[in-house]
Short mmCIF file of C-alpha atoms in Angstrom, two decimals:
data_model
loop_
_atom_site.label_atom_id
_atom_site.label_comp_id
_atom_site.label_asym_id
_atom_site.label_seq_id
_atom_site.Cartn_x
_atom_site.Cartn_y
_atom_site.Cartn_z
CA MET A 19 -73.56 146.95 140.08
CA SER A 20 -70.19 148.36 139.16
CA GLN A 21 -68.08 150.00 141.81
CA LYS A 22 -67.86 152.97 139.43
CA ALA A 23 -71.60 153.67 139.51
CA ALA A 24 -72.35 157.38 139.42
CA ALA A 25 -73.71 159.26 142.41
CA PRO A 26 -77.47 159.90 142.21
CA VAL A 27 -78.89 163.09 140.81
CA ASN A 28 -82.27 164.68 141.46
CA ASN A 29 -84.58 163.76 138.61
CA GLY A 30 -88.09 164.55 139.71
CA PRO A 31 -90.79 163.29 142.07
CA ALA A 32 -90.46 160.01 143.91
CA LEU A 33 -91.67 156.90 142.14
CA CYS A 34 -93.58 155.11 144.87
CA LEU A 35 -96.93 153.45 145.45
CA ALA A 36 -99.51 154.44 148.05
CA ASP A 37 -99.41 150.79 149.13
CA PRO A 38 -95.74 149.72 148.81
CA ASP A 39 -94.90 146.65 146.76
CA TRP A 40 -92.24 144.94 148.89
CA LEU A 41 -89.47 143.32 146.85
CA TYR A 42 -86.96 140.81 148.19
CA HIS A 43 -83.29 141.60 147.42
CA ARG A 44 -79.83 140.21 147.85
CA LEU A 45 -76.77 142.47 148.06
CA MET A 46 -73.40 140.73 147.78
CA VAL A 47 -70.23 142.76 148.33
CA THR A 48 -66.78 141.37 147.58
CA GLY A 49 -63.33 142.81 148.14
CA PRO A 50 -60.51 143.37 150.63
CA ALA A 51 -61.32 142.23 154.16
CA GLY A 52 -60.43 145.63 155.63
CA ASP A 53 -62.81 147.49 153.32
CA LEU A 54 -65.57 144.98 154.04
CA ALA A 55 -65.08 145.42 157.78
CA SER A 56 -65.30 149.19 157.35
CA LEU A 57 -68.53 148.88 155.34
CA ARG A 58 -70.09 146.43 157.81
CA ALA A 59 -69.33 148.74 160.73
CA ALA A 60 -70.78 151.77 158.92
CA ALA A 61 -73.88 149.82 157.82
CA ARG A 62 -75.09 148.83 161.29
CA GLY A 63 -77.87 150.91 162.79
CA ALA A 64 -81.39 151.00 164.16
CA GLY A 65 -82.99 150.23 160.78
CA LEU A 66 -85.50 153.07 160.82
CA ILE A 67 -85.95 156.71 159.82
CA PRO A 68 -86.36 158.99 162.87
CA TRP A 69 -89.04 161.27 161.45
CA ARG A 70 -89.90 164.37 163.51
CA LEU A 71 -93.66 164.33 163.36
CA ASP A 72 -96.00 167.27 163.99
CA LEU A 73 -98.05 165.44 166.60
CA ASP A 74 -100.50 168.30 167.19
CA ALA A 75 -101.35 168.46 163.49
CA LEU A 76 -101.76 164.67 163.35
CA ALA A 77 -104.09 164.70 166.37
CA GLU A 78 -106.21 167.46 164.83
CA ASP A 79 -106.43 165.55 161.54
CA TRP A 80 -107.50 162.37 163.34
CA PHE A 81 -110.11 164.32 165.31
CA HIS A 82 -111.69 165.76 162.16
CA ARG A 83 -111.73 162.35 160.49
CA LEU A 84 -113.38 160.80 163.53
CA VAL A 85 -116.17 163.40 163.71
CA ALA A 86 -116.75 163.53 159.94
CA PRO A 87 -120.27 162.51 158.83
CA GLY A 88 -120.65 158.91 157.74
CA GLY A 89 -121.84 155.57 159.02
CA SER A 90 -124.91 154.97 161.12
CA PRO A 91 -125.69 157.23 164.09
CA THR A 92 -124.95 154.36 166.49
CA GLU A 93 -121.43 154.00 165.02
CA ARG A 94 -120.48 157.68 165.22
CA LEU A 95 -118.31 159.07 167.97
CA SER A 96 -119.36 162.10 169.94
CA VAL A 97 -117.20 165.20 169.63
CA ALA A 98 -115.83 164.56 173.11
CA GLY A 99 -115.18 160.89 172.30
CA ALA A 100 -113.41 161.79 169.07
CA ARG A 101 -111.19 164.24 170.93
CA ILE A 102 -110.29 161.64 173.56
CA LEU A 103 -109.46 159.01 170.93
CA ALA A 104 -107.40 161.48 168.86
CA ASP A 105 -105.42 162.45 171.96
CA ARG A 106 -104.82 158.80 172.81
CA LEU A 107 -103.58 158.11 169.29
CA ARG A 108 -101.28 161.11 169.57
CA ALA A 109 -99.85 159.83 172.85
CA ALA A 110 -99.28 156.36 171.39
CA VAL A 111 -97.46 157.77 168.35
CA GLU A 112 -95.41 160.07 170.59
CA ARG A 113 -94.27 157.11 172.70
CA ARG A 114 -93.38 155.10 169.61
CA GLN A 115 -91.44 158.00 168.08
CA ALA A 116 -89.54 158.56 171.32
CA VAL A 117 -88.44 154.92 171.36
CA ALA A 118 -87.42 155.11 167.69
CA ALA A 119 -85.48 158.35 168.12
CA SER A 120 -83.63 157.01 171.15
CA ALA A 121 -82.53 153.93 169.18
CA VAL A 122 -80.87 155.90 166.38
CA GLY A 123 -77.15 156.17 166.96
CA LEU A 124 -77.25 153.52 169.69
CA SER A 125 -78.97 150.42 168.35
CA GLN A 126 -77.12 148.18 165.90
CA ALA A 127 -80.00 145.76 165.49
CA CYS A 128 -80.10 146.24 161.71
CA PRO A 129 -76.98 144.99 159.86
CA PHE A 130 -77.61 147.15 156.76
CA ASP A 131 -79.29 150.45 157.68
CA LEU A 132 -79.69 153.00 154.89
CA HIS A 133 -80.10 155.88 157.36
CA SER A 134 -76.72 155.01 158.90
CA LEU A 135 -75.06 154.84 155.49
CA VAL A 136 -76.80 157.75 153.73
CA PRO A 137 -78.38 159.77 156.58
CA VAL A 138 -81.60 161.70 156.03
CA PRO A 139 -80.88 165.38 156.88
CA GLY A 140 -82.70 167.05 159.76
CA ASP A 141 -84.63 169.47 157.54
CA ILE A 142 -86.02 166.50 155.60
CA LEU A 143 -86.85 164.55 158.78
CA ARG A 144 -88.95 167.50 159.98
CA LEU A 145 -91.16 167.23 156.88
CA GLY A 146 -92.46 163.79 157.84
CA PRO A 147 -92.79 160.55 155.86
CA ASP A 148 -95.80 161.63 153.77
CA ASP A 149 -94.33 164.89 152.49
CA ALA A 150 -93.61 165.00 148.74
CA GLU A 151 -90.25 166.70 149.24
CA ALA A 152 -89.20 164.08 151.80
CA LYS A 153 -90.19 161.25 149.47
CA ALA A 154 -88.33 162.93 146.60
CA TRP A 155 -85.18 163.13 148.75
CA LEU A 156 -85.39 159.44 149.65
CA TRP A 157 -86.01 158.48 146.04
CA THR A 158 -83.08 160.59 144.84
CA GLN A 159 -80.62 159.47 147.50
CA TRP A 160 -81.73 155.91 148.26
CA GLY A 161 -83.78 154.73 145.29
CA THR A 162 -86.62 153.70 147.63
CA THR A 163 -88.83 155.77 149.93
CA VAL A 164 -89.11 153.56 153.02
CA ALA A 165 -86.51 152.04 155.34
CA LEU A 166 -85.53 148.48 154.43
CA ARG A 167 -87.30 145.68 156.30
CA HIS A 168 -86.31 142.21 157.53
CA VAL A 169 -82.62 142.87 156.92
CA THR A 170 -80.35 139.87 157.47
CA GLU A 171 -76.63 139.34 157.08
CA VAL A 172 -76.19 135.93 155.47
CA ALA A 173 -73.62 133.57 156.97
CA PRO A 174 -70.73 132.85 154.55
CA ASP A 175 -71.02 129.72 152.43
CA PRO A 176 -68.04 127.44 153.19
CA ALA A 177 -68.21 126.19 149.60
CA GLY A 178 -68.42 129.72 148.20
CA PRO A 179 -65.71 131.85 146.56
CA ALA A 180 -62.39 132.28 148.33
CA ALA A 181 -62.57 136.09 148.13
CA ALA A 182 -63.88 137.94 151.17
CA THR A 183 -67.62 138.48 150.76
CA VAL A 184 -70.50 139.93 152.77
CA THR A 185 -74.11 139.25 151.76
CA TRP A 186 -77.26 140.93 153.05
CA THR A 187 -80.88 140.13 152.21
CA PHE A 188 -83.79 142.51 152.78
CA TRP A 189 -87.19 143.71 151.57
CA SER A 190 -87.32 147.07 149.81
CA ALA A 191 -90.40 149.18 149.00
CA ASP A 192 -91.26 149.38 145.28
CA TRP A 193 -87.66 149.56 143.99
CA SER A 194 -84.12 148.42 144.67
CA PRO A 195 -82.09 150.83 146.86
CA TRP A 196 -79.74 151.20 143.89
CA ARG A 197 -79.02 154.88 144.39
CA ALA A 198 -77.79 154.32 147.94
CA VAL A 199 -75.67 151.40 146.74
CA ALA A 200 -74.19 153.61 144.01
CA GLN A 201 -73.03 156.03 146.70
CA LEU A 202 -71.51 153.19 148.71
CA ALA A 203 -69.67 151.96 145.62
CA ALA A 204 -68.18 155.42 145.19
CA ARG A 205 -67.22 155.59 148.88
CA TRP A 206 -65.60 152.13 148.87
CA PRO A 207 -64.08 151.90 145.37
CA GLY A 208 -62.15 148.74 146.26
CA LEU A 209 -65.36 146.75 146.72
CA GLN A 210 -67.57 145.09 144.13
CA PHE A 211 -71.32 145.49 144.76
CA ALA A 212 -73.87 143.07 143.25
CA LEU A 213 -77.49 144.05 144.01
CA SER A 214 -80.33 141.96 142.62
CA PRO A 215 -84.02 141.30 143.31
CA VAL A 216 -84.93 137.71 144.15
CA TYR A 217 -88.20 136.51 142.64
CA ASP A 218 -87.96 132.79 143.39
CA ILE A 219 -88.18 132.70 147.18
CA ALA A 220 -88.25 129.19 148.60
#
């Protein structure tokens, strides 16, 4: 990808699958050591999107699904049982979200975090991960609608090129995060970005 790649523009609904197709990628960035150090520092983060979920609405939805007709009578939950289970699910999600939210801005466990580089605005975070507008924002700004997974910074190859280089590998949902990389190329014009999917994984 050229360092002159244009910034993304909004061009319609997100292109994403209900069940994401995870694609393996390699991103190699070459250029001045100072610029690479700046990019590496900016890229580190928690590696997740701190969605602000409507837990009450989720619990109510789970409750109605649990008491919906279907299955044999012996497999159905009572109304009271469905309410208890929905509340327990809500509590579990609330604990998980609290841990995730506390990690953002503090954890640097992920070496290439899209939310650190191109942050999701608060008004989008409040919509939740399943909202069409939220997915459209991620598609427009990142080029993918889910946080990257299994992100690794690859150790330099001693036999590789003499120029300063940083390489990351990761799995991306459905598409390459090309729109986010285009924004990084505009922000660090002295760097060369090469993003490519890897189909032959040993």
